Amino acid sequence: MTSEALARALNTNPVVVRRLMGGLREHGYVHSEKGHGGGWTLSCQLDRVTLRDIYEALDAPRLFAIGNRSEKTECLVEEAVNDAMSGVLADATAQLLARFGQITLAALHADFHQRLAARHAPATLCK
Amino acid sequence: MTSEALARALNTNPVVVRRLMGGLREHGYVHSEKGHGGGWTLSCQLDRVTLRDIYEALDAPRLFAIGNRSEKTECLVEEAVNDAMSGVLADATAQLLARFGQITLAALHADFHQRLAARHAPATLCK
DNA sequence: TCTCATGTAACTTCATGTGTTGCTAGAGTG
DNA sequence: CACTCTAGCAACACATGAAGTTACATGAGA
C-alpha cells in the first residue's frame, strides 16, 4: 500500500504517513519499497507487536500534558512539588506503558473484524 | 501577598497569577482583597486540600498529550483503537487523580521546610 | 482624590504538532 | 533511454493552545 493511499484513508498527508512509518520501518514492523509498484508492506506478526512497541518505535512522544516547568530549580517550593509530581507521573507512565504492552495489534485486528461483521459490510478502507 | 509579588516569585506575570488564583478563590482555598493593602490570603487548612483539589479548582485541564483524534468516526479501525486507548487512559486518569488526592498541601509544606532546614537558609521567596 | 490592589477582556507571543512543497533517489515500464 | 511511480527528506507554512501582555474598569484604603 502506498503512502498516498494510506494518507487518504487516514485523512492526512503522504509525507506525514512516511514520517510515522519511518519509525516503524526502523524497528522492522513494516517494509518499504521505492519505485513502481512500491509502497509499504507489513513485516511483523500482529500478535508479536503491541501498542507499546508502536509507541516506542514512534520515538516515545510526550504522554502527559502536565509536568514540571523545569527540572532544575533554585526554588525549594518548586523542588518539593516537582518531586511529588515526578513520582506520580513516573508511576502513571509505567502503568500506561504496561497496559499498552498488553494490547497487541492482533487484538485490535480481531476487534476490527468483529465490528466489521456486526456491520455486515465488506472490508474496505475508510476512504 | 499581592499578585505582583507572587508573579515575581513564580517568574511570571501578575495577570497569569490572578487567572490561576481565581479558580482557587472560587473554591474557597484563598481569599482576595482589592485596594490598598489588598492581595491574596490563604483561607483553607493545608491538610484539608490536596493536589487533586487544586487540579479541579483549576478547571481540570487536559492531563494527557495523547488521545483520540476524534470521538466519533466512521472508521472501524479507528473505532477499535479508540476503544482500546480510552479504557487505558480512563484508568490512568483515575490512578493519577487518586494519587494527587493523597498529596496534601500540608505534606508539600512540610517537605519544603525540611529542604529549607537542610540548606540552613532563612525562609524567603525565591525572588 | 490619589494610590494601590484585584477583575477581566482582548490581544500578542511562543511552542509544538501537523500539513505542505519541492526536490532527490531508486525501481519498474515502454 | 526517457518516463512514471514510489519513498526519503529538508525546509517551510499553518493551526492550535498555553502563556504572557496590555489596557481599562472596579473597589478599597490613605
PDB file of C-alpha atoms (C1' of nucleotides) in Angstrom:
ATOM      1  CA  MET A   1       0.000   0.000   0.000  1.00  0.00           C
ATOM      2  CA  THR A   2       1.316   3.415  -0.919  1.00  0.00           C
ATOM      3  CA  SER A   3       1.758   6.389   1.410  1.00  0.00           C
ATOM      4  CA  GLU A   4      -0.683   8.132  -0.874  1.00  0.00           C
ATOM      5  CA  ALA A   5      -3.435   5.581  -0.292  1.00  0.00           C
ATOM      6  CA  LEU A   6      -2.744   5.416   3.436  1.00  0.00           C
ATOM      7  CA  ALA A   7      -2.875   9.172   3.666  1.00  0.00           C
ATOM      8  CA  ARG A   8      -6.273   9.205   2.023  1.00  0.00           C
ATOM      9  CA  ALA A   9      -7.537   6.569   4.424  1.00  0.00           C
ATOM     10  CA  LEU A  10      -6.159   8.465   7.416  1.00  0.00           C
ATOM     11  CA  ASN A  11      -7.319  11.863   6.212  1.00  0.00           C
ATOM     12  CA  THR A  12      -3.833  13.192   6.161  1.00  0.00           C
ATOM     13  CA  ASN A  13      -0.816  13.745   4.001  1.00  0.00           C
ATOM     14  CA  PRO A  14       1.538  11.204   2.371  1.00  0.00           C
ATOM     15  CA  VAL A  15       4.544  12.893   3.950  1.00  0.00           C
ATOM     16  CA  VAL A  16       3.011  12.613   7.399  1.00  0.00           C
ATOM     17  CA  VAL A  17       2.447   8.928   6.758  1.00  0.00           C
ATOM     18  CA  ARG A  18       6.070   8.465   5.701  1.00  0.00           C
ATOM     19  CA  ARG A  19       7.262  10.273   8.807  1.00  0.00           C
ATOM     20  CA  LEU A  20       5.308   7.930  11.052  1.00  0.00           C
ATOM     21  CA  MET A  21       6.024   4.786   9.081  1.00  0.00           C
ATOM     22  CA  GLY A  22       9.715   5.634   9.124  1.00  0.00           C
ATOM     23  CA  GLY A  23       9.825   4.824  12.813  1.00  0.00           C
ATOM     24  CA  LEU A  24       8.008   1.556  12.262  1.00  0.00           C
ATOM     25  CA  ARG A  25      10.363   0.624   9.458  1.00  0.00           C
ATOM     26  CA  GLU A  26      13.448   1.198  11.595  1.00  0.00           C
ATOM     27  CA  HIS A  27      12.067  -1.327  14.027  1.00  0.00           C
ATOM     28  CA  GLY A  28      11.248  -3.818  11.319  1.00  0.00           C
ATOM     29  CA  TYR A  29       7.486  -3.698  11.729  1.00  0.00           C
ATOM     30  CA  VAL A  30       6.984  -2.632   8.154  1.00  0.00           C
ATOM     31  CA  HIS A  31       8.995  -2.643   4.990  1.00  0.00           C
ATOM     32  CA  SER A  32       9.028  -0.023   2.262  1.00  0.00           C
ATOM     33  CA  GLU A  33       9.933  -0.184  -1.365  1.00  0.00           C
ATOM     34  CA  LYS A  34      10.575   2.621  -3.758  1.00  0.00           C
ATOM     35  CA  GLY A  35       9.616   2.916  -7.365  1.00  0.00           C
ATOM     36  CA  HIS A  36       6.915   1.492  -9.500  1.00  0.00           C
ATOM     37  CA  GLY A  37       4.749  -0.959  -7.575  1.00  0.00           C
ATOM     38  CA  GLY A  38       6.454   0.084  -4.352  1.00  0.00           C
ATOM     39  CA  GLY A  39       4.877   1.116  -1.083  1.00  0.00           C
ATOM     40  CA  TRP A  40       4.522  -0.302   2.379  1.00  0.00           C
ATOM     41  CA  THR A  41       4.166  -3.901   3.423  1.00  0.00           C
ATOM     42  CA  LEU A  42       3.672  -5.404   6.846  1.00  0.00           C
ATOM     43  CA  SER A  43       6.704  -7.337   8.031  1.00  0.00           C
ATOM     44  CA  CYS A  44       5.798  -8.460  11.511  1.00  0.00           C
ATOM     45  CA  GLN A  45       3.405 -10.845  13.175  1.00  0.00           C
ATOM     46  CA  LEU A  46       0.470  -8.907  14.553  1.00  0.00           C
ATOM     47  CA  ASP A  47       0.431 -10.907  17.752  1.00  0.00           C
ATOM     48  CA  ARG A  48       4.044 -10.050  18.452  1.00  0.00           C
ATOM     49  CA  VAL A  49       3.654  -6.291  18.331  1.00  0.00           C
ATOM     50  CA  THR A  50       1.907  -4.193  20.958  1.00  0.00           C
ATOM     51  CA  LEU A  51       0.785  -0.603  21.182  1.00  0.00           C
ATOM     52  CA  ARG A  52       3.776  -0.067  23.420  1.00  0.00           C
ATOM     53  CA  ASP A  53       6.116  -1.232  20.663  1.00  0.00           C
ATOM     54  CA  ILE A  54       4.426   1.176  18.286  1.00  0.00           C
ATOM     55  CA  TYR A  55       4.699   3.968  20.823  1.00  0.00           C
ATOM     56  CA  GLU A  56       8.399   3.370  21.286  1.00  0.00           C
ATOM     57  CA  ALA A  57       9.016   2.991  17.568  1.00  0.00           C
ATOM     58  CA  LEU A  58       7.428   6.394  17.187  1.00  0.00           C
ATOM     59  CA  ASP A  59      10.165   7.775  19.455  1.00  0.00           C
ATOM     60  CA  ALA A  60       8.092   7.770  22.626  1.00  0.00           C
ATOM     61  CA  PRO A  61       6.392  11.138  22.265  1.00  0.00           C
ATOM     62  CA  ARG A  62       5.275  13.040  25.350  1.00  0.00           C
ATOM     63  CA  LEU A  63       2.472  11.230  27.192  1.00  0.00           C
ATOM     64  CA  PHE A  64       1.370  13.938  29.604  1.00  0.00           C
ATOM     65  CA  ALA A  65       0.098  17.427  29.084  1.00  0.00           C
ATOM     66  CA  ILE A  66       1.185  18.333  32.615  1.00  0.00           C
ATOM     67  CA  GLY A  67       4.616  18.227  34.152  1.00  0.00           C
ATOM     68  CA  ASN A  68       7.415  20.203  35.740  1.00  0.00           C
ATOM     69  CA  ARG A  69       8.143  23.619  34.300  1.00  0.00           C
ATOM     70  CA  SER A  70      11.831  22.921  34.770  1.00  0.00           C
ATOM     71  CA  GLU A  71      13.800  20.022  36.110  1.00  0.00           C
ATOM     72  CA  LYS A  72      16.382  22.162  37.847  1.00  0.00           C
ATOM     73  CA  THR A  73      15.312  24.971  40.092  1.00  0.00           C
ATOM     74  CA  GLU A  74      16.601  27.092  42.934  1.00  0.00           C
ATOM     75  CA  CYS A  75      13.112  27.294  44.378  1.00  0.00           C
ATOM     76  CA  LEU A  76      12.578  24.869  47.228  1.00  0.00           C
ATOM     77  CA  VAL A  77       8.814  25.021  46.871  1.00  0.00           C
ATOM     78  CA  GLU A  78       9.032  24.112  43.215  1.00  0.00           C
ATOM     79  CA  GLU A  79      11.510  21.414  44.143  1.00  0.00           C
ATOM     80  CA  ALA A  80       9.085  19.868  46.617  1.00  0.00           C
ATOM     81  CA  VAL A  81       6.217  19.976  44.152  1.00  0.00           C
ATOM     82  CA  ASN A  82       8.379  18.623  41.333  1.00  0.00           C
ATOM     83  CA  ASP A  83       9.420  15.680  43.447  1.00  0.00           C
ATOM     84  CA  ALA A  84       5.840  14.866  44.339  1.00  0.00           C
ATOM     85  CA  MET A  85       4.688  15.175  40.741  1.00  0.00           C
ATOM     86  CA  SER A  86       7.594  13.264  39.283  1.00  0.00           C
ATOM     87  CA  GLY A  87       6.851  10.254  41.395  1.00  0.00           C
ATOM     88  CA  VAL A  88       3.204  10.203  40.439  1.00  0.00           C
ATOM     89  CA  LEU A  89       3.908  10.766  36.760  1.00  0.00           C
ATOM     90  CA  ALA A  90       6.606   8.120  36.662  1.00  0.00           C
ATOM     91  CA  ASP A  91       4.214   5.589  38.136  1.00  0.00           C
ATOM     92  CA  ALA A  92       1.472   6.602  35.747  1.00  0.00           C
ATOM     93  CA  THR A  93       3.867   6.297  32.830  1.00  0.00           C
ATOM     94  CA  ALA A  94       4.862   2.814  33.910  1.00  0.00           C
ATOM     95  CA  GLN A  95       1.229   1.796  34.257  1.00  0.00           C
ATOM     96  CA  LEU A  96       0.322   3.214  30.856  1.00  0.00           C
ATOM     97  CA  LEU A  97       3.194   1.502  29.090  1.00  0.00           C
ATOM     98  CA  ALA A  98       2.399  -1.768  30.809  1.00  0.00           C
ATOM     99  CA  ARG A  99      -1.177  -1.554  29.607  1.00  0.00           C
ATOM    100  CA  PHE A 100      -0.141  -0.646  26.102  1.00  0.00           C
ATOM    101  CA  GLY A 101       2.242  -3.562  26.224  1.00  0.00           C
ATOM    102  CA  GLN A 102      -0.713  -5.881  26.672  1.00  0.00           C
ATOM    103  CA  ILE A 103      -2.592  -4.702  23.627  1.00  0.00           C
ATOM    104  CA  THR A 104      -1.385  -6.497  20.534  1.00  0.00           C
ATOM    105  CA  LEU A 105      -2.116  -5.451  17.002  1.00  0.00           C
ATOM    106  CA  ALA A 106      -3.685  -8.875  16.607  1.00  0.00           C
ATOM    107  CA  ALA A 107      -6.225  -7.988  19.284  1.00  0.00           C
ATOM    108  CA  LEU A 108      -7.069  -4.746  17.516  1.00  0.00           C
ATOM    109  CA  HIS A 109      -7.257  -6.641  14.242  1.00  0.00           C
ATOM    110  CA  ALA A 110      -9.712  -9.101  15.724  1.00  0.00           C
ATOM    111  CA  ASP A 111     -11.736  -6.307  17.272  1.00  0.00           C
ATOM    112  CA  PHE A 112     -11.915  -4.597  13.914  1.00  0.00           C
ATOM    113  CA  HIS A 113     -13.183  -7.721  12.175  1.00  0.00           C
ATOM    114  CA  GLN A 114     -15.810  -8.195  14.823  1.00  0.00           C
ATOM    115  CA  ARG A 115     -17.079  -4.682  14.251  1.00  0.00           C
ATOM    116  CA  LEU A 116     -16.970  -5.290  10.543  1.00  0.00           C
ATOM    117  CA  ALA A 117     -19.063  -8.424  10.806  1.00  0.00           C
ATOM    118  CA  ALA A 118     -21.564  -6.605  13.005  1.00  0.00           C
ATOM    119  CA  ARG A 119     -21.953  -4.017  10.306  1.00  0.00           C
ATOM    120  CA  HIS A 120     -22.425  -6.589   7.516  1.00  0.00           C
ATOM    121  CA  ALA A 121     -20.143  -4.596   5.273  1.00  0.00           C
ATOM    122  CA  PRO A 122     -17.212  -5.639   3.082  1.00  0.00           C
ATOM    123  CA  ALA A 123     -13.718  -4.822   4.318  1.00  0.00           C
ATOM    124  CA  THR A 124     -12.547  -1.652   2.637  1.00  0.00           C
ATOM    125  CA  LEU A 125     -10.533   1.326   3.722  1.00  0.00           C
ATOM    126  CA  CYS A 126     -12.490   4.187   5.237  1.00  0.00           C
ATOM    127  CA  LYS A 127     -11.869   6.396   2.237  1.00  0.00           C
TER     128      LYS A 127
ATOM    129  CA  MET B   1       0.600  38.798  49.305  1.00  0.00           C
ATOM    130  CA  THR B   2      -0.019  40.640  46.061  1.00  0.00           C
ATOM    131  CA  SER B   3      -0.289  39.121  42.590  1.00  0.00           C
ATOM    132  CA  GLU B   4       2.681  41.286  41.748  1.00  0.00           C
ATOM    133  CA  ALA B   5       4.889  39.687  44.403  1.00  0.00           C
ATOM    134  CA  LEU B   6       3.670  36.186  43.581  1.00  0.00           C
ATOM    135  CA  ALA B   7       4.360  36.772  39.906  1.00  0.00           C
ATOM    136  CA  ARG B   8       7.919  37.766  40.695  1.00  0.00           C
ATOM    137  CA  ALA B   9       8.403  34.656  42.814  1.00  0.00           C
ATOM    138  CA  LEU B  10       6.952  32.455  40.074  1.00  0.00           C
ATOM    139  CA  ASN B  11       8.788  34.156  37.232  1.00  0.00           C
ATOM    140  CA  THR B  12       5.578  35.100  35.560  1.00  0.00           C
ATOM    141  CA  ASN B  13       3.012  37.820  35.182  1.00  0.00           C
ATOM    142  CA  PRO B  14       0.528  39.209  37.746  1.00  0.00           C
ATOM    143  CA  VAL B  15      -2.371  38.588  35.365  1.00  0.00           C
ATOM    144  CA  VAL B  16      -1.405  34.958  34.974  1.00  0.00           C
ATOM    145  CA  VAL B  17      -1.331  34.664  38.753  1.00  0.00           C
ATOM    146  CA  ARG B  18      -4.797  36.206  39.027  1.00  0.00           C
ATOM    147  CA  ARG B  19      -6.146  33.825  36.416  1.00  0.00           C
ATOM    148  CA  LEU B  20      -4.884  30.838  38.344  1.00  0.00           C
ATOM    149  CA  MET B  21      -5.790  32.144  41.757  1.00  0.00           C
ATOM    150  CA  GLY B  22      -9.272  32.928  40.503  1.00  0.00           C
ATOM    151  CA  GLY B  23     -10.022  29.225  40.369  1.00  0.00           C
ATOM    152  CA  LEU B  24      -8.678  28.719  43.871  1.00  0.00           C
ATOM    153  CA  ARG B  25     -10.753  31.615  45.163  1.00  0.00           C
ATOM    154  CA  GLU B  26     -13.967  30.209  43.716  1.00  0.00           C
ATOM    155  CA  HIS B  27     -13.342  27.064  45.724  1.00  0.00           C
ATOM    156  CA  GLY B  28     -12.577  28.982  48.879  1.00  0.00           C
ATOM    157  CA  TYR B  29      -8.930  27.976  49.112  1.00  0.00           C
ATOM    158  CA  VAL B  30      -7.765  31.565  49.015  1.00  0.00           C
ATOM    159  CA  HIS B  31      -9.309  34.932  49.544  1.00  0.00           C
ATOM    160  CA  SER B  32      -8.551  38.131  47.674  1.00  0.00           C
ATOM    161  CA  GLU B  33      -8.978  41.749  48.600  1.00  0.00           C
ATOM    162  CA  LYS B  34      -8.837  44.760  46.391  1.00  0.00           C
ATOM    163  CA  GLY B  35      -7.353  48.116  47.094  1.00  0.00           C
ATOM    164  CA  HIS B  36      -4.659  49.405  49.327  1.00  0.00           C
ATOM    165  CA  GLY B  37      -3.176  46.648  51.485  1.00  0.00           C
ATOM    166  CA  GLY B  38      -5.105  44.090  49.468  1.00  0.00           C
ATOM    167  CA  GLY B  39      -3.831  40.893  47.899  1.00  0.00           C
ATOM    168  CA  TRP B  40      -4.198  37.193  48.489  1.00  0.00           C
ATOM    169  CA  THR B  41      -4.575  35.329  51.745  1.00  0.00           C
ATOM    170  CA  LEU B  42      -4.807  31.644  52.415  1.00  0.00           C
ATOM    171  CA  SER B  43      -8.252  30.579  53.601  1.00  0.00           C
ATOM    172  CA  CYS B  44      -8.020  26.837  53.957  1.00  0.00           C
ATOM    173  CA  GLN B  45      -6.283  24.316  56.135  1.00  0.00           C
ATOM    174  CA  LEU B  46      -3.293  22.914  54.305  1.00  0.00           C
ATOM    175  CA  ASP B  47      -4.011  19.390  55.466  1.00  0.00           C
ATOM    176  CA  ARG B  48      -7.503  19.533  54.017  1.00  0.00           C
ATOM    177  CA  VAL B  49      -6.518  20.416  50.469  1.00  0.00           C
ATOM    178  CA  THR B  50      -4.826  18.062  48.017  1.00  0.00           C
ATOM    179  CA  LEU B  51      -3.192  18.448  44.649  1.00  0.00           C
ATOM    180  CA  ARG B  52      -6.329  16.924  43.227  1.00  0.00           C
ATOM    181  CA  ASP B  53      -8.431  19.704  44.727  1.00  0.00           C
ATOM    182  CA  ILE B  54      -6.089  22.237  43.178  1.00  0.00           C
ATOM    183  CA  TYR B  55      -6.265  20.456  39.845  1.00  0.00           C
ATOM    184  CA  GLU B  56     -10.040  20.517  39.870  1.00  0.00           C
ATOM    185  CA  ALA B  57     -10.188  24.103  41.061  1.00  0.00           C
ATOM    186  CA  LEU B  58      -8.059  24.944  38.054  1.00  0.00           C
ATOM    187  CA  ASP B  59     -10.817  23.530  35.851  1.00  0.00           C
ATOM    188  CA  ALA B  60      -9.237  20.122  35.350  1.00  0.00           C
ATOM    189  CA  PRO B  61      -7.013  20.888  32.375  1.00  0.00           C
ATOM    190  CA  ARG B  62      -6.068  18.115  29.973  1.00  0.00           C
ATOM    191  CA  LEU B  63      -3.801  15.543  31.614  1.00  0.00           C
ATOM    192  CA  PHE B  64      -2.577  13.647  28.564  1.00  0.00           C
ATOM    193  CA  ALA B  65      -0.713  14.705  25.492  1.00  0.00           C
ATOM    194  CA  ILE B  66      -2.061  11.684  23.645  1.00  0.00           C
ATOM    195  CA  GLY B  67      -5.634  10.727  22.909  1.00  0.00           C
ATOM    196  CA  ASN B  68      -8.214  10.080  20.255  1.00  0.00           C
ATOM    197  CA  ARG B  69      -8.162  12.317  17.221  1.00  0.00           C
ATOM    198  CA  SER B  70     -11.948  12.327  17.240  1.00  0.00           C
ATOM    199  CA  GLU B  71     -14.542  10.698  19.433  1.00  0.00           C
ATOM    200  CA  LYS B  72     -16.902   9.897  16.587  1.00  0.00           C
ATOM    201  CA  THR B  73     -15.634   8.197  13.475  1.00  0.00           C
ATOM    202  CA  GLU B  74     -16.852   6.115  10.578  1.00  0.00           C
ATOM    203  CA  CYS B  75     -13.594   4.218  10.512  1.00  0.00           C
ATOM    204  CA  LEU B  76     -13.827   0.846  12.227  1.00  0.00           C
ATOM    205  CA  VAL B  77     -10.077   0.635  12.701  1.00  0.00           C
ATOM    206  CA  GLU B  78     -10.010   3.994  14.429  1.00  0.00           C
ATOM    207  CA  GLU B  79     -13.002   2.892  16.464  1.00  0.00           C
ATOM    208  CA  ALA B  80     -11.208  -0.216  17.668  1.00  0.00           C
ATOM    209  CA  VAL B  81      -8.079   1.735  18.569  1.00  0.00           C
ATOM    210  CA  ASN B  82     -10.088   4.480  20.254  1.00  0.00           C
ATOM    211  CA  ASP B  83     -11.860   1.977  22.423  1.00  0.00           C
ATOM    212  CA  ALA B  84      -8.617   0.370  23.484  1.00  0.00           C
ATOM    213  CA  MET B  85      -6.986   3.706  24.216  1.00  0.00           C
ATOM    214  CA  SER B  86      -9.983   5.149  26.021  1.00  0.00           C
ATOM    215  CA  GLY B  87     -10.009   2.349  28.521  1.00  0.00           C
ATOM    216  CA  VAL B  88      -6.331   2.673  29.272  1.00  0.00           C
ATOM    217  CA  LEU B  89      -6.464   6.450  29.530  1.00  0.00           C
ATOM    218  CA  ALA B  90      -9.531   6.405  31.751  1.00  0.00           C
ATOM    219  CA  ASP B  91      -7.779   4.050  34.147  1.00  0.00           C
ATOM    220  CA  ALA B  92      -4.625   6.142  34.097  1.00  0.00           C
ATOM    221  CA  THR B  93      -6.660   9.264  34.798  1.00  0.00           C
ATOM    222  CA  ALA B  94      -8.324   7.604  37.765  1.00  0.00           C
ATOM    223  CA  GLN B  95      -4.975   6.473  39.096  1.00  0.00           C
ATOM    224  CA  LEU B  96      -3.422   9.899  38.686  1.00  0.00           C
ATOM    225  CA  LEU B  97      -6.270  11.693  40.396  1.00  0.00           C
ATOM    226  CA  ALA B  98      -6.246   9.184  43.223  1.00  0.00           C
ATOM    227  CA  ARG B  99      -2.553   9.800  43.759  1.00  0.00           C
ATOM    228  CA  PHE B 100      -2.963  13.548  43.609  1.00  0.00           C
ATOM    229  CA  GLY B 101      -5.782  13.178  46.092  1.00  0.00           C
ATOM    230  CA  GLN B 102      -3.313  11.732  48.583  1.00  0.00           C
ATOM    231  CA  ILE B 103      -0.868  14.609  48.415  1.00  0.00           C
ATOM    232  CA  THR B 104      -1.920  17.393  50.759  1.00  0.00           C
ATOM    233  CA  LEU B 105      -0.545  20.882  50.695  1.00  0.00           C
ATOM    234  CA  ALA B 106       0.493  20.240  54.271  1.00  0.00           C
ATOM    235  CA  ALA B 107       2.755  17.431  53.082  1.00  0.00           C
ATOM    236  CA  LEU B 108       4.342  19.700  50.494  1.00  0.00           C
ATOM    237  CA  HIS B 109       4.678  22.388  53.128  1.00  0.00           C
ATOM    238  CA  ALA B 110       6.471  20.016  55.447  1.00  0.00           C
ATOM    239  CA  ASP B 111       8.692  18.803  52.633  1.00  0.00           C
ATOM    240  CA  PHE B 112       9.602  22.376  51.825  1.00  0.00           C
ATOM    241  CA  HIS B 113      10.583  23.127  55.411  1.00  0.00           C
ATOM    242  CA  GLN B 114      12.708  20.033  55.550  1.00  0.00           C
ATOM    243  CA  ARG B 115      14.593  21.142  52.449  1.00  0.00           C
ATOM    244  CA  LEU B 116      14.907  24.586  53.930  1.00  0.00           C
ATOM    245  CA  ALA B 117      16.412  23.274  57.140  1.00  0.00           C
ATOM    246  CA  ALA B 118      18.846  21.144  55.161  1.00  0.00           C
ATOM    247  CA  ARG B 119      20.008  24.258  53.398  1.00  0.00           C
ATOM    248  CA  HIS B 120      20.446  26.275  56.610  1.00  0.00           C
ATOM    249  CA  ALA B 121      18.822  29.270  54.966  1.00  0.00           C
ATOM    250  CA  PRO B 122      16.101  31.641  56.144  1.00  0.00           C
ATOM    251  CA  ALA B 123      12.631  31.234  54.619  1.00  0.00           C
ATOM    252  CA  THR B 124      12.214  33.735  51.818  1.00  0.00           C
ATOM    253  CA  LEU B 125      10.573  33.682  48.431  1.00  0.00           C
ATOM    254  CA  CYS B 126      12.731  32.528  45.548  1.00  0.00           C
ATOM    255  CA  LYS B 127      12.928  36.019  44.127  1.00  0.00           C
TER     256      LYS B 127
ATOM    257  C1'  DT C   1      -8.905  62.498  45.245  1.00  0.00           C
ATOM    258  C1'  DC C   2      -4.949  59.727  44.889  1.00  0.00           C
ATOM    259  C1'  DT C   3      -2.780  55.335  45.027  1.00  0.00           C
ATOM    260  C1'  DC C   4      -2.806  50.521  45.210  1.00  0.00           C
ATOM    261  C1'  DA C   5      -4.822  46.405  44.538  1.00  0.00           C
ATOM    262  C1'  DT C   6      -7.825  42.822  42.007  1.00  0.00           C
ATOM    263  C1'  DG C   7     -11.001  41.535  37.758  1.00  0.00           C
ATOM    264  C1'  DT C   8     -11.307  40.897  33.113  1.00  0.00           C
ATOM    265  C1'  DA C   9     -11.328  41.188  28.159  1.00  0.00           C
ATOM    266  C1'  DA C  10      -8.603  41.453  24.216  1.00  0.00           C
ATOM    267  C1'  DC C  11      -4.530  40.939  22.115  1.00  0.00           C
ATOM    268  C1'  DT C  12       0.285  39.126  21.302  1.00  0.00           C
ATOM    269  C1'  DT C  13       3.820  35.763  21.626  1.00  0.00           C
ATOM    270  C1'  DC C  14       5.659  31.243  21.818  1.00  0.00           C
ATOM    271  C1'  DA C  15       5.967  26.235  21.460  1.00  0.00           C
ATOM    272  C1'  DT C  16       4.525  22.182  19.332  1.00  0.00           C
ATOM    273  C1'  DG C  17       2.465  19.229  16.282  1.00  0.00           C
ATOM    274  C1'  DT C  18       0.589  18.851  11.665  1.00  0.00           C
ATOM    275  C1'  DG C  19       0.407  19.735   6.942  1.00  0.00           C
ATOM    276  C1'  DT C  20       2.665  21.197   2.536  1.00  0.00           C
ATOM    277  C1'  DT C  21       6.012  21.974  -1.036  1.00  0.00           C
ATOM    278  C1'  DG C  22       9.977  20.965  -3.607  1.00  0.00           C
ATOM    279  C1'  DC C  23      13.499  18.208  -4.554  1.00  0.00           C
ATOM    280  C1'  DT C  24      16.402  13.705  -4.650  1.00  0.00           C
ATOM    281  C1'  DA C  25      16.921   8.926  -5.492  1.00  0.00           C
ATOM    282  C1'  DG C  26      15.533   4.327  -6.551  1.00  0.00           C
ATOM    283  C1'  DA C  27      12.762   0.973  -9.315  1.00  0.00           C
ATOM    284  C1'  DG C  28       9.910  -0.780 -12.796  1.00  0.00           C
ATOM    285  C1'  DT C  29       7.829   0.148 -17.814  1.00  0.00           C
ATOM    286  C1'  DG C  30       7.601   1.182 -22.669  1.00  0.00           C
TER     287       DG C  30
ATOM    288  C1'  DC D   1      16.915   5.770 -22.657  1.00  0.00           C
ATOM    289  C1'  DA D   2      13.059   8.502 -21.234  1.00  0.00           C
ATOM    290  C1'  DC D   3       9.035   8.174 -18.400  1.00  0.00           C
ATOM    291  C1'  DT D   4       6.365   7.295 -14.446  1.00  0.00           C
ATOM    292  C1'  DC D   5       5.697   5.979  -9.860  1.00  0.00           C
ATOM    293  C1'  DT D   6       7.300   5.429  -5.477  1.00  0.00           C
ATOM    294  C1'  DA D   7       9.767   6.568  -0.839  1.00  0.00           C
ATOM    295  C1'  DG D   8      13.118   9.884   1.682  1.00  0.00           C
ATOM    296  C1'  DC D   9      13.996  14.153   3.317  1.00  0.00           C
ATOM    297  C1'  DA D  10      14.598  19.006   4.351  1.00  0.00           C
ATOM    298  C1'  DA D  11      12.529  23.244   4.670  1.00  0.00           C
ATOM    299  C1'  DC D  12       8.747  25.959   5.171  1.00  0.00           C
ATOM    300  C1'  DA D  13       3.763  27.170   6.350  1.00  0.00           C
ATOM    301  C1'  DC D  14      -0.234  26.637   9.187  1.00  0.00           C
ATOM    302  C1'  DA D  15      -3.117  25.548  13.262  1.00  0.00           C
ATOM    303  C1'  DT D  16      -3.750  25.062  17.955  1.00  0.00           C
ATOM    304  C1'  DG D  17      -3.382  26.013  22.663  1.00  0.00           C
ATOM    305  C1'  DA D  18      -0.791  27.750  26.574  1.00  0.00           C
ATOM    306  C1'  DA D  19       1.446  31.651  28.427  1.00  0.00           C
ATOM    307  C1'  DG D  20       2.357  36.328  28.594  1.00  0.00           C
ATOM    308  C1'  DT D  21       0.973  41.289  27.917  1.00  0.00           C
ATOM    309  C1'  DT D  22      -1.716  45.471  27.637  1.00  0.00           C
ATOM    310  C1'  DA D  23      -5.417  48.300  28.764  1.00  0.00           C
ATOM    311  C1'  DC D  24      -9.053  49.584  31.344  1.00  0.00           C
ATOM    312  C1'  DA D  25     -12.698  49.025  34.955  1.00  0.00           C
ATOM    313  C1'  DT D  26     -13.754  48.453  39.852  1.00  0.00           C
ATOM    314  C1'  DG D  27     -13.165  48.554  44.714  1.00  0.00           C
ATOM    315  C1'  DA D  28     -10.746  49.928  48.999  1.00  0.00           C
ATOM    316  C1'  DG D  29      -7.787  52.354  51.969  1.00  0.00           C
ATOM    317  C1'  DA D  30      -4.864  56.778  52.783  1.00  0.00           C
TER     318       DA D  30
END
